[in-house]
Every structure is written in structure tokens, then in C-alpha cells.
Tab-separated table of C-alpha atoms and ligand atoms in Angstrom:
chain	number	residue	atom	x	y	z
A	1065	MET	CA	-33.313	-165.236	-40.281
A	1066	LEU	CA	-35.779	-162.721	-41.568
A	1067	TRP	CA	-35.837	-162.332	-45.303
A	1068	PRO	CA	-34.031	-159.044	-46.056
A	1069	MET	CA	-37.020	-157.897	-48.040
A	1070	LEU	CA	-38.923	-157.130	-44.864
A	1071	GLN	CA	-36.142	-154.794	-43.843
A	1072	GLU	CA	-36.184	-153.240	-47.279
A	1073	LEU	CA	-39.884	-152.676	-46.922
A	1074	ASP	CA	-39.387	-151.004	-43.540
A	1075	GLN	CA	-36.895	-148.716	-45.202
A	1076	LEU	CA	-39.256	-148.061	-48.095
A	1077	GLU	CA	-41.922	-147.104	-45.614
A	1078	SER	CA	-39.828	-144.618	-43.705
A	1079	GLU	CA	-38.553	-143.078	-46.915
A	1080	ALA	CA	-42.070	-142.770	-48.286
A	1081	ARG	CA	-43.407	-141.230	-45.115
A	1082	ALA	CA	-40.559	-138.750	-44.896
A	1083	LYS	CA	-41.059	-137.657	-48.511
A	1084	LEU	CA	-44.799	-137.398	-48.084
A	1085	ALA	CA	-44.386	-135.186	-45.059
A	1086	GLN	CA	-42.285	-132.838	-47.173
A	1087	ALA	CA	-44.592	-132.797	-50.164
A	1088	ALA	CA	-46.354	-129.450	-50.015
A	1089	ASP	CA	-48.174	-129.044	-53.298
A	1090	ALA	CA	-50.294	-131.075	-55.642
A	1091	ASP	CA	-47.506	-131.685	-58.167
A	1092	THR	CA	-45.152	-133.092	-55.574
A	1093	LEU	CA	-47.956	-135.226	-54.193
A	1094	ASP	CA	-48.571	-136.642	-57.622
A	1095	ARG	CA	-44.939	-137.403	-58.145
A	1096	TRP	CA	-44.919	-139.128	-54.768
A	1097	ARG	CA	-47.925	-141.181	-55.813
A	1098	GLN	CA	-46.175	-142.260	-59.002
A	1099	GLU	CA	-42.969	-143.117	-57.184
A	1100	PHE	CA	-44.544	-145.219	-54.432
A	1101	LEU	CA	-47.951	-146.288	-55.651
A	1102	GLY	CA	-47.713	-145.964	-59.434
A	1103	ASN	CA	-47.783	-148.879	-61.849
A	1104	SER	CA	-44.043	-148.675	-62.317
A	1105	GLY	CA	-43.524	-147.447	-58.785
A	1106	ARG	CA	-41.446	-148.910	-56.000
A	1107	LEU	CA	-44.190	-150.806	-54.208
A	1108	LYS	CA	-45.215	-152.491	-57.424
A	1109	ALA	CA	-41.596	-153.417	-58.034
A	1110	ALA	CA	-41.329	-154.911	-54.547
A	1111	MET	CA	-44.426	-156.929	-55.238
A	1112	GLY	CA	-42.771	-158.252	-58.372
A	1113	ASN	CA	-39.929	-159.519	-56.177
A	1114	LEU	CA	-42.266	-161.600	-54.073
A	1115	LYS	CA	-41.637	-164.548	-56.351
A	1116	ASP	CA	-38.056	-164.747	-55.085
A	1117	VAL	CA	-39.066	-164.940	-51.438
A	1118	PRO	CA	-38.831	-168.436	-49.874
A	1119	LYS	CA	-42.192	-170.112	-49.682
A	1120	ASP	CA	-42.468	-170.172	-45.874
A	1121	GLN	CA	-41.955	-166.429	-45.691
A	1122	LYS	CA	-44.201	-165.482	-48.564
A	1123	PRO	CA	-47.318	-164.984	-46.435
A	1124	ALA	CA	-45.587	-162.552	-44.094
A	1125	VAL	CA	-43.994	-160.531	-46.879
A	1126	GLY	CA	-47.190	-160.569	-48.936
A	1127	ALA	CA	-49.188	-159.305	-45.979
A	1128	ARG	CA	-46.636	-156.567	-45.340
A	1129	LEU	CA	-46.830	-155.477	-48.992
A	1130	ASN	CA	-50.608	-155.278	-48.860
A	1131	GLN	CA	-50.462	-153.378	-45.602
A	1132	LEU	CA	-48.024	-150.880	-47.072
A	1133	LYS	CA	-50.230	-150.365	-50.097
A	1134	SER	CA	-53.255	-149.439	-48.051
A	1135	GLU	CA	-51.193	-147.387	-45.607
A	1136	PHE	CA	-49.633	-145.436	-48.475
A	1137	GLU	CA	-53.044	-144.782	-50.000
A	1138	GLU	CA	-54.463	-143.624	-46.687
A	1139	ALA	CA	-51.459	-141.448	-45.966
A	1140	LEU	CA	-51.737	-139.856	-49.406
A	1141	THR	CA	-55.430	-139.084	-48.956
A	1142	ALA	CA	-54.781	-137.652	-45.518
A	1143	ARG	CA	-51.980	-135.459	-46.830
A	1144	ARG	CA	-54.130	-134.248	-49.724
A	1145	THR	CA	-56.907	-133.302	-47.343
A	1146	GLU	CA	-54.409	-131.576	-45.127
A	1147	LEU	CA	-53.121	-129.543	-48.039
A	1148	GLY	CA	-56.538	-129.012	-49.595
A	1149	ALA	CA	-55.519	-130.583	-52.874
A	1150	THR	CA	-58.126	-132.300	-55.012
A	1151	GLY	CA	-57.746	-135.939	-55.848
A	1152	GLY	CA	-55.879	-137.449	-58.736
A	1153	ASN	CA	-55.603	-134.722	-61.324
A	1154	GLY	CA	-52.643	-132.994	-59.844
A	1155	GLN	CA	-54.452	-129.679	-59.452
A	1156	VAL	CA	-54.910	-127.683	-56.372
A	1157	GLY	CA	-58.634	-127.231	-55.827
A	1158	GLY	CA	-60.224	-123.850	-56.005
A	1159	GLN	CA	-59.025	-120.517	-57.129
A	1160	GLY	CA	-56.317	-118.983	-55.128
A	1161	GLY	CA	-55.424	-122.328	-53.549
A	1162	ARG	CA	-51.864	-122.095	-52.326
A	1163	PRO	CA	-49.647	-125.011	-51.499
A	1164	GLY	CA	-49.937	-125.964	-47.897
A	1165	GLN	CA	-53.227	-124.159	-47.400
A	1166	PRO	CA	-56.617	-125.799	-47.260
A	1167	CYS	CA	-58.908	-124.253	-49.825
A	1168	LEU	CA	-62.486	-124.506	-50.920
A	1169	ASP	CA	-63.582	-124.977	-54.504
A	1170	PRO	CA	-66.893	-123.149	-54.765
A	1171	THR	CA	-67.449	-124.526	-58.262
A	1172	GLU	CA	-67.553	-128.140	-57.052
A	1173	PRO	CA	-71.086	-129.556	-57.189
A	1174	GLY	CA	-72.529	-129.989	-53.697
A	1175	LEU	CA	-73.901	-133.107	-52.087
A	1176	ASN	CA	-77.523	-133.730	-52.991
A	1177	TYR	CA	-79.565	-134.092	-49.863
A	1178	SER	CA	-82.901	-133.274	-51.444
A	1179	THR	CA	-85.751	-135.734	-51.628
A	1180	GLY	CA	-86.918	-134.315	-54.924
A	1181	PRO	CA	-88.183	-130.968	-56.079
A	1182	GLY	CA	-89.508	-128.669	-53.371
A	1183	ARG	CA	-93.150	-127.831	-53.053
A	1184	ARG	CA	-95.305	-125.311	-51.306
A	1185	HIS	CA	-96.735	-126.387	-47.958
A	1186	ILE	CA	-100.228	-127.814	-48.100
A	1187	ILE	CA	-101.647	-124.918	-46.058
A	1188	THR	CA	-100.166	-122.414	-48.496
A	1189	ARG	CA	-101.616	-124.333	-51.406
A	1190	VAL	CA	-105.082	-124.593	-49.885
A	1191	ARG	CA	-104.978	-120.892	-49.011
A	1192	ASP	CA	-104.145	-120.014	-52.610
A	1193	GLU	CA	-106.813	-122.375	-53.950
A	1194	LEU	CA	-109.420	-120.758	-51.702
A	1195	VAL	CA	-108.384	-117.275	-52.728
A	1196	GLU	CA	-108.596	-118.370	-56.347
A	1197	VAL	CA	-112.147	-119.699	-55.946
A	1198	PHE	CA	-113.292	-116.488	-54.275
A	1199	ALA	CA	-111.430	-114.386	-56.819
A	1200	ARG	CA	-113.579	-115.963	-59.503
A	1201	MET	CA	-116.590	-114.713	-57.580
A	1202	GLY	CA	-115.198	-111.175	-57.570
A	1203	PHE	CA	-113.457	-111.117	-54.179
A	1204	GLN	CA	-110.168	-109.288	-53.788
A	1205	VAL	CA	-107.535	-110.209	-51.229
A	1206	ALA	CA	-107.081	-108.054	-48.155
A	1207	SER	CA	-104.722	-108.427	-45.241
A	1208	GLY	CA	-104.164	-106.984	-41.812
A	1209	PRO	CA	-101.573	-107.209	-39.050
A	1210	GLU	CA	-101.241	-110.269	-36.840
A	1211	LEU	CA	-100.262	-108.005	-33.952
A	1212	GLU	CA	-103.571	-106.280	-33.442
A	1213	ASP	CA	-105.253	-104.091	-30.879
A	1214	ASP	CA	-108.309	-104.630	-28.796
A	1215	GLU	CA	-110.220	-102.099	-30.861
A	1216	HIS	CA	-110.015	-104.138	-34.073
A	1217	ASN	CA	-110.142	-107.557	-32.481
A	1218	PHE	CA	-113.094	-106.736	-30.200
A	1219	VAL	CA	-114.540	-103.246	-29.864
A	1220	LYS	CA	-115.467	-102.546	-33.467
A	1221	LEU	CA	-116.683	-106.105	-33.893
A	1222	ASN	CA	-119.328	-105.359	-31.288
A	1223	ILE	CA	-117.608	-107.400	-28.600
A	1224	PRO	CA	-118.048	-105.135	-25.569
A	1225	ALA	CA	-115.995	-104.931	-22.403
A	1226	HIS	CA	-116.534	-107.919	-20.092
A	1227	HIS	CA	-117.596	-110.146	-22.984
A	1228	PRO	CA	-116.334	-113.701	-22.299
A	1229	ALA	CA	-114.406	-113.732	-25.638
A	1230	ARG	CA	-112.074	-111.111	-24.121
A	1231	GLU	CA	-110.937	-113.290	-21.220
A	1232	PRO	CA	-107.154	-113.034	-20.905
A	1233	ILE	CA	-107.030	-116.813	-20.636
A	1234	ASP	CA	-108.466	-117.161	-24.141
A	1235	ASN	CA	-106.223	-114.601	-25.849
A	1236	TYR	CA	-102.565	-113.812	-26.325
A	1237	PHE	CA	-102.407	-110.287	-24.927
A	1238	ILE	CA	-99.151	-108.439	-25.384
A	1239	ASP	CA	-100.186	-105.626	-23.033
A	1240	ASP	CA	-102.006	-106.149	-19.764
A	1241	PRO	CA	-105.682	-105.379	-20.552
A	1242	ARG	CA	-106.174	-104.112	-16.977
A	1243	LYS	CA	-103.479	-101.477	-17.403
A	1244	THR	CA	-104.216	-99.971	-20.799
A	1245	ASP	CA	-107.289	-99.044	-22.833
A	1246	ARG	CA	-106.021	-100.407	-26.125
A	1247	PRO	CA	-104.027	-103.498	-25.231
A	1248	ARG	CA	-102.177	-105.085	-28.113
A	1249	MET	CA	-102.685	-108.772	-28.785
A	1250	LEU	CA	-102.078	-111.488	-31.349
A	1251	ARG	CA	-105.317	-111.459	-33.289
A	1252	SER	CA	-107.672	-114.266	-32.334
A	1253	GLN	CA	-109.679	-114.029	-35.553
A	1254	THR	CA	-109.284	-112.652	-39.064
A	1255	SER	CA	-112.529	-110.685	-38.547
A	1256	THR	CA	-110.157	-107.878	-37.545
A	1257	VAL	CA	-109.473	-107.405	-41.257
A	1258	GLN	CA	-113.184	-106.700	-41.871
A	1259	VAL	CA	-112.876	-103.681	-39.616
A	1260	ARG	CA	-109.681	-102.501	-41.268
A	1261	VAL	CA	-111.114	-102.847	-44.772
A	1262	MET	CA	-114.291	-100.932	-43.860
A	1263	GLU	CA	-112.327	-98.184	-42.106
A	1264	ASP	CA	-110.078	-97.888	-45.122
A	1265	ALA	CA	-112.982	-97.675	-47.606
A	1266	VAL	CA	-114.618	-94.946	-45.478
A	1267	ARG	CA	-111.352	-93.028	-45.143
A	1268	ARG	CA	-110.923	-93.087	-48.900
A	1269	LEU	CA	-114.514	-92.070	-49.538
A	1270	LYS	CA	-114.058	-89.080	-47.227
A	1271	SER	CA	-111.109	-87.960	-49.262
A	1272	GLY	CA	-113.141	-88.151	-52.442
A	1273	ASP	CA	-112.181	-91.634	-53.610
A	1274	PRO	CA	-115.245	-93.866	-53.874
A	1275	SER	CA	-113.301	-96.909	-55.139
A	1276	GLY	CA	-113.451	-98.655	-51.744
A	1277	PHE	CA	-117.158	-99.419	-52.266
A	1278	PRO	CA	-118.784	-101.848	-52.805
A	1279	ILE	CA	-116.578	-104.143	-50.721
A	1280	ARG	CA	-115.859	-107.741	-51.640
A	1281	VAL	CA	-112.752	-109.107	-49.977
A	1282	VAL	CA	-111.321	-112.292	-48.561
A	1283	ALA	CA	-108.547	-112.161	-46.000
A	1284	PRO	CA	-106.558	-115.315	-45.297
A	1285	GLY	CA	-104.114	-115.326	-42.406
A	1286	ARG	CA	-102.855	-116.681	-39.124
A	1287	VAL	CA	-104.754	-116.413	-35.880
A	1288	TYR	CA	-103.683	-117.254	-32.341
A	1289	ARG	CA	-105.543	-118.731	-29.379
A	1290	PRO	CA	-104.102	-120.380	-26.287
A	1291	ASP	CA	-105.866	-123.681	-26.988
A	1292	THR	CA	-104.495	-127.011	-25.854
A	1293	VAL	CA	-103.096	-128.803	-28.869
A	1294	ASP	CA	-104.970	-131.932	-29.897
A	1295	ALA	CA	-106.163	-133.577	-33.112
A	1296	THR	CA	-108.400	-130.615	-33.983
A	1297	HIS	CA	-106.884	-127.667	-32.086
A	1298	SER	CA	-103.700	-125.671	-32.291
A	1299	PHE	CA	-102.527	-122.457	-30.626
A	1300	MET	CA	-101.974	-121.005	-34.099
A	1301	PHE	CA	-104.046	-121.767	-37.138
A	1302	HIS	CA	-105.290	-120.090	-40.296
A	1303	GLN	CA	-108.615	-118.555	-41.167
A	1304	ILE	CA	-110.024	-117.074	-44.299
A	1305	GLU	CA	-112.384	-114.202	-43.722
A	1306	GLY	CA	-114.890	-112.914	-46.238
A	1307	LEU	CA	-116.702	-109.587	-46.324
A	1308	ALA	CA	-119.149	-108.198	-48.852
A	1309	ILE	CA	-120.736	-104.767	-48.429
A	1310	ASP	CA	-123.107	-103.423	-51.029
A	1311	ARG	CA	-126.549	-101.952	-51.417
A	1312	GLY	CA	-129.279	-104.512	-50.848
A	1313	LEU	CA	-127.254	-107.611	-49.943
A	1314	SER	CA	-129.299	-110.236	-48.130
A	1315	MET	CA	-128.974	-113.617	-46.459
A	1316	ALA	CA	-129.821	-115.206	-49.830
A	1317	ASP	CA	-126.626	-113.693	-51.288
A	1318	LEU	CA	-124.600	-115.104	-48.422
A	1319	LYS	CA	-126.109	-118.535	-48.865
A	1320	SER	CA	-125.587	-118.678	-52.595
A	1321	CYS	CA	-122.030	-117.383	-52.228
A	1322	LEU	CA	-121.177	-120.151	-49.769
A	1323	LEU	CA	-122.870	-122.838	-51.837
A	1324	HIS	CA	-120.974	-121.703	-54.928
A	1325	PHE	CA	-117.755	-121.773	-52.980
A	1326	ALA	CA	-118.386	-125.269	-51.588
A	1327	ARG	CA	-119.219	-126.698	-54.993
A	1328	ALA	CA	-116.295	-125.009	-56.688
A	1329	TYR	CA	-113.842	-126.215	-54.094
A	1330	PHE	CA	-115.178	-129.626	-53.091
A	1331	GLY	CA	-117.050	-130.588	-56.237
A	1332	PRO	CA	-120.661	-130.340	-57.458
A	1333	GLU	CA	-121.819	-132.962	-54.943
A	1334	ALA	CA	-120.804	-130.840	-51.937
A	1335	GLU	CA	-123.485	-130.695	-49.266
A	1336	VAL	CA	-123.682	-127.613	-47.072
A	1337	ARG	CA	-125.988	-126.411	-44.347
A	1338	LEU	CA	-126.380	-123.290	-42.249
A	1339	ARG	CA	-127.321	-123.654	-38.578
A	1340	PRO	CA	-128.625	-120.650	-36.638
A	1341	SER	CA	-125.956	-119.382	-34.281
A	1342	TYR	CA	-124.721	-116.254	-32.582
A	1343	PHE	CA	-121.756	-113.972	-33.225
A	1344	PRO	CA	-121.572	-110.451	-31.811
A	1345	PHE	CA	-120.695	-108.964	-35.213
A	1346	THR	CA	-123.400	-110.590	-37.340
A	1347	GLU	CA	-127.180	-110.568	-37.135
A	1348	PRO	CA	-128.566	-113.044	-38.026
A	1349	SER	CA	-125.630	-115.420	-37.575
A	1350	ALA	CA	-125.119	-118.972	-38.697
A	1351	GLU	CA	-122.718	-121.849	-38.434
A	1352	PHE	CA	-121.566	-123.167	-41.827
A	1353	ASP	CA	-121.295	-126.963	-42.030
A	1354	MET	CA	-120.225	-129.236	-44.849
A	1355	LYS	CA	-120.585	-132.957	-45.172
A	1356	ILE	CA	-117.044	-134.249	-45.577
A	1357	ARG	CA	-114.961	-137.321	-44.975
A	1358	LEU	CA	-112.204	-136.682	-42.458
A	1359	ARG	CA	-110.838	-140.234	-42.654
A	1360	PRO	CA	-110.650	-142.266	-45.837
A	1361	ASP	CA	-112.094	-145.286	-44.016
A	1362	GLN	CA	-115.063	-143.464	-42.491
A	1363	PRO	CA	-118.298	-142.155	-43.997
A	1364	ALA	CA	-118.719	-138.426	-44.600
A	1365	ARG	CA	-120.125	-136.501	-41.657
A	1366	TRP	CA	-121.168	-132.926	-40.967
A	1367	VAL	CA	-118.202	-130.803	-40.026
A	1368	GLU	CA	-118.393	-127.226	-38.839
A	1369	LEU	CA	-116.168	-125.082	-41.054
A	1370	GLY	CA	-116.838	-121.673	-39.554
A	1371	GLY	CA	-119.292	-118.912	-38.942
A	1372	CYS	CA	-121.124	-116.431	-41.089
A	1373	GLY	CA	-123.968	-113.952	-41.073
A	1374	MET	CA	-125.212	-110.527	-42.063
A	1375	VAL	CA	-122.914	-107.779	-40.790
A	1376	ASP	CA	-124.489	-106.303	-37.680
A	1377	PRO	CA	-125.625	-102.690	-38.309
A	1378	ALA	CA	-123.790	-101.713	-35.116
A	1379	VAL	CA	-120.525	-102.894	-36.690
A	1380	LEU	CA	-121.220	-100.921	-39.870
A	1381	SER	CA	-121.932	-97.787	-37.818
A	1382	MET	CA	-118.801	-98.184	-35.696
A	1383	CYS	CA	-116.742	-98.387	-38.872
A	1384	GLY	CA	-118.425	-95.249	-40.243
A	1385	ILE	CA	-120.767	-96.932	-42.765
A	1386	ASP	CA	-124.439	-95.978	-42.875
A	1387	PRO	CA	-126.457	-99.172	-42.253
A	1388	GLU	CA	-129.500	-97.540	-43.838
A	1389	GLU	CA	-127.687	-97.351	-47.146
A	1390	TRP	CA	-125.418	-100.405	-47.043
A	1391	SER	CA	-125.746	-103.978	-45.911
A	1392	GLY	CA	-123.361	-106.884	-46.068
A	1393	PHE	CA	-122.480	-110.421	-45.186
A	1394	ALA	CA	-119.374	-111.938	-43.687
A	1395	PHE	CA	-117.892	-115.346	-43.077
A	1396	GLY	CA	-114.821	-116.858	-41.497
A	1397	PHE	CA	-113.547	-120.404	-42.028
A	1398	GLY	CA	-110.694	-122.419	-40.647
A	1399	ILE	CA	-108.208	-123.155	-43.440
A	1400	GLU	CA	-106.851	-126.247	-41.637
A	1401	ARG	CA	-110.375	-127.638	-41.369
A	1402	LEU	CA	-110.899	-127.110	-45.081
A	1403	ALA	CA	-107.552	-128.728	-45.891
A	1404	MET	CA	-108.307	-131.657	-43.589
A	1405	GLY	CA	-111.675	-132.108	-45.275
A	1406	LYS	CA	-110.346	-131.832	-48.769
A	1407	TYR	CA	-107.369	-134.154	-48.258
A	1408	ALA	CA	-108.820	-136.479	-45.583
A	1409	ILE	CA	-106.171	-135.482	-43.012
A	1410	PRO	CA	-107.188	-136.901	-39.624
A	1411	ASP	CA	-105.038	-134.776	-37.292
A	1412	ILE	CA	-104.265	-131.032	-37.441
A	1413	ARG	CA	-100.820	-131.641	-35.915
A	1414	MET	CA	-99.726	-133.365	-39.112
A	1415	LEU	CA	-99.982	-129.984	-40.823
A	1416	PHE	CA	-97.429	-128.411	-38.502
A	1417	GLU	CA	-94.962	-131.197	-37.819
A	1418	ASN	CA	-93.448	-130.893	-41.302
A	1419	ASP	CA	-92.640	-134.569	-41.546
A	1420	LEU	CA	-91.496	-135.031	-45.144
A	1421	ARG	CA	-93.109	-138.470	-45.310
A	1422	PHE	CA	-96.453	-136.700	-44.816
A	1423	LEU	CA	-95.778	-133.556	-46.832
A	1424	THR	CA	-94.570	-135.347	-49.942
A	1425	GLN	CA	-97.822	-137.304	-50.168
A	1426	LEU	CA	-99.870	-134.178	-50.703
B	1693	DAH	N1	-114.439	-114.837	-36.317
B	1693	DAH	C1	-115.236	-116.021	-36.043
B	1693	DAH	C2	-114.388	-117.004	-35.256
B	1693	DAH	O1	-113.207	-116.927	-35.295
B	1693	DAH	C3	-115.727	-116.669	-37.280
B	1693	DAH	C4	-116.748	-115.808	-37.988
B	1693	DAH	C5	-118.067	-115.906	-37.680
B	1693	DAH	C6	-116.342	-114.910	-38.928
B	1693	DAH	C7	-119.031	-115.147	-38.341
B	1693	DAH	C8	-117.303	-114.120	-39.592
B	1693	DAH	C9	-118.641	-114.261	-39.279
B	1693	DAH	O2	-116.969	-113.263	-40.518
B	1693	DAH	O3	-119.550	-113.508	-39.931
B	1693	DAH	O4	-114.916	-117.858	-34.611
């Protein structure tokens, strides 16, 4: 014969479940908890009766009691969730919570998924550091649109029609260059901002405001080229452009400006060199190299950071500036290259993948 206590427990279970199903607010739920799960509740009392159960049936009854306890707890939690009641304190969570309706408590603290305080991306930081160094040398910050036109990206930079730099395969044209005279494009270089700054200074001068001259600006920003992505190339990257226009500027000013910059940013030991080169918008033109370590385990080597030169008189004229009166120098560097050099980052893709394990090291 089965010990009657097992039947009693079956009855206790159905009674508990029926009452729980009817409980519709936090107070009733709490009373239910006290009645069935509380310290002086009915389950506890049944457990106290275990001592009277014959020895051979004790394991079965004990197991049933334990099972009921966990089932009751689970059922209570499920019912609370169903009703939107918060645990334990007998209150319905959140303002306006009505019995029987799930509700949200907006004052509850959220889960903390963060890996620590946030930080600015390394490219943003390097950009700001560069701007800061040039600001100390008297350069202001200028900017221009990323969606440019052929006139600012090419024509006024002395890059004539049929120049290889204009090949559709090397540029992100928005308009078909065969169908319109001024096709729009994603700028392929921040040199576009040189043109915009000069045009603006001339426009202001014409309206009686000479404050645009002399010019000393840096323009950091994104540029786009359909390059195949590898360790040193990306279809989008950042450049910082520099432009100085004044009376009597020479190549010596350019060189000392770049040397100052390199030493301020990379330290007094920084080694730089200029190699003769060619750009349509500068004459003479040079490649600017620095000796840097790209991998912590490798010796420093010469790395090309960008181009520079004296602004071509043709460019000055096209922007409305008299090359007899003014001269200037310009430069354009890759910000990723500078960041990779400064922080010994071996692969440009690491800068765009946004892997927190990488970002939080910097
Ligand atoms: N715009 C050039 C490029 O993207 C870099 C450059 C070269 C900028 C010479 C300049 C310059 O301002 O004078 O390759």
C-alpha cells in the first residue's frame, strides 16, 4: 500500500497549482509563496511529517517533497514573469504596472555588457594629435565635402583630361564621366580641400575681407579609392592635407615644417627624408619618408608617408591667386600610415575591423 502521504502531496500539488493560476497580483503571489513555500508553509509542514513515514518509503516520499519544492519555485517564478511582478518584495515592478499585465521598470539598472570605459578610435585620436601638432605651428583646420566634383578633385589641381589619375577604374565616380562635364565622385585625395580653401580666401578678398590670407591650414578627412584591400591598402582611408600660402615661402619652409612635425609627433630622434617626385599640383614635388618601425620585432625602415611640394603656379592661377605675389607649399599624408608607424601596427585592416581585443590595447 502506498503511504497516504504521497496522495496528500498529490492533492497539495493540485491545490497549489490551481491557486497559483488564479493569483493575479504581486500580493496574492506573495501570500501563495508563504502558504506553500514559506518557513511555516504547507510544504515545510509536510517535510516535518517525513519522520513518521515508514523507513522503506522514506526515499520515495523525500524525493517527491524535493521535487515539489523545486516545481513550486519554478512555477512561482514563471507566474511572476507572466504577470510582470518583481521578485520577492511583493511589489509590482514599474510605474503603472497593473495586475496581470507585464510591465517594464525603467528605473531598474541594466545589464553591464561593457568591457570598461569607452574610448575614441585610434584613427580619431591620431587625427586629433596631428591637428594639435600642426595647430602649434599656426595651422588652422579646414574641411571639404567627401562627395566632390571633378573640378576640385582634378581640374584645379592641374590634373588635365586624359590624365591617368582620372581613370574610372581608379576612382569612385558617382556620375558617368563620359556623360557629364562635372561628374561627381568620392574624393580620391584631400588635396581637394586646398582648392576649396584658396577659392574661399579669394572670394572673401574680392568682397573686401582680407582675412583669408596668408593661408595655413590642415585638412584631415576620408578619401576613397577602389584599391584591393591588403595589409597596406584599403578602399577608404584617411589623409591629412596641409597648405601654406604666403609671400616668399620656399622649399626650405616646407622642409623645416615637415621636420618640425616629425620631431614633434615621433620624437626628437625622428629621421625624415625628401625624395624628388612628381605631382601635377606641385613643382618641385617630393615624396616624404620617415624611418619608422612597423613591427616591434623588426628594425626601423624608410616608409613613404605621403607627398609634398611647392604649389604649382598653375594651381594658384586657376584658384584666382597671383603666383607673382604669392607662393606656397602643400603636403598630404596618410593618417593610417602615421598611426601604423607610431603604434607599430602591422596591418591596416586591424584599424577597420574594430576588434575590441585590438582596440583596447591602444
Ligand atoms: N594628394 C596626393 C595623394 O593623394 C598627396 C599629395 C602630394 C598631397 C603632394 C599634396 C602634395 O598636398 O603637395 O597621393
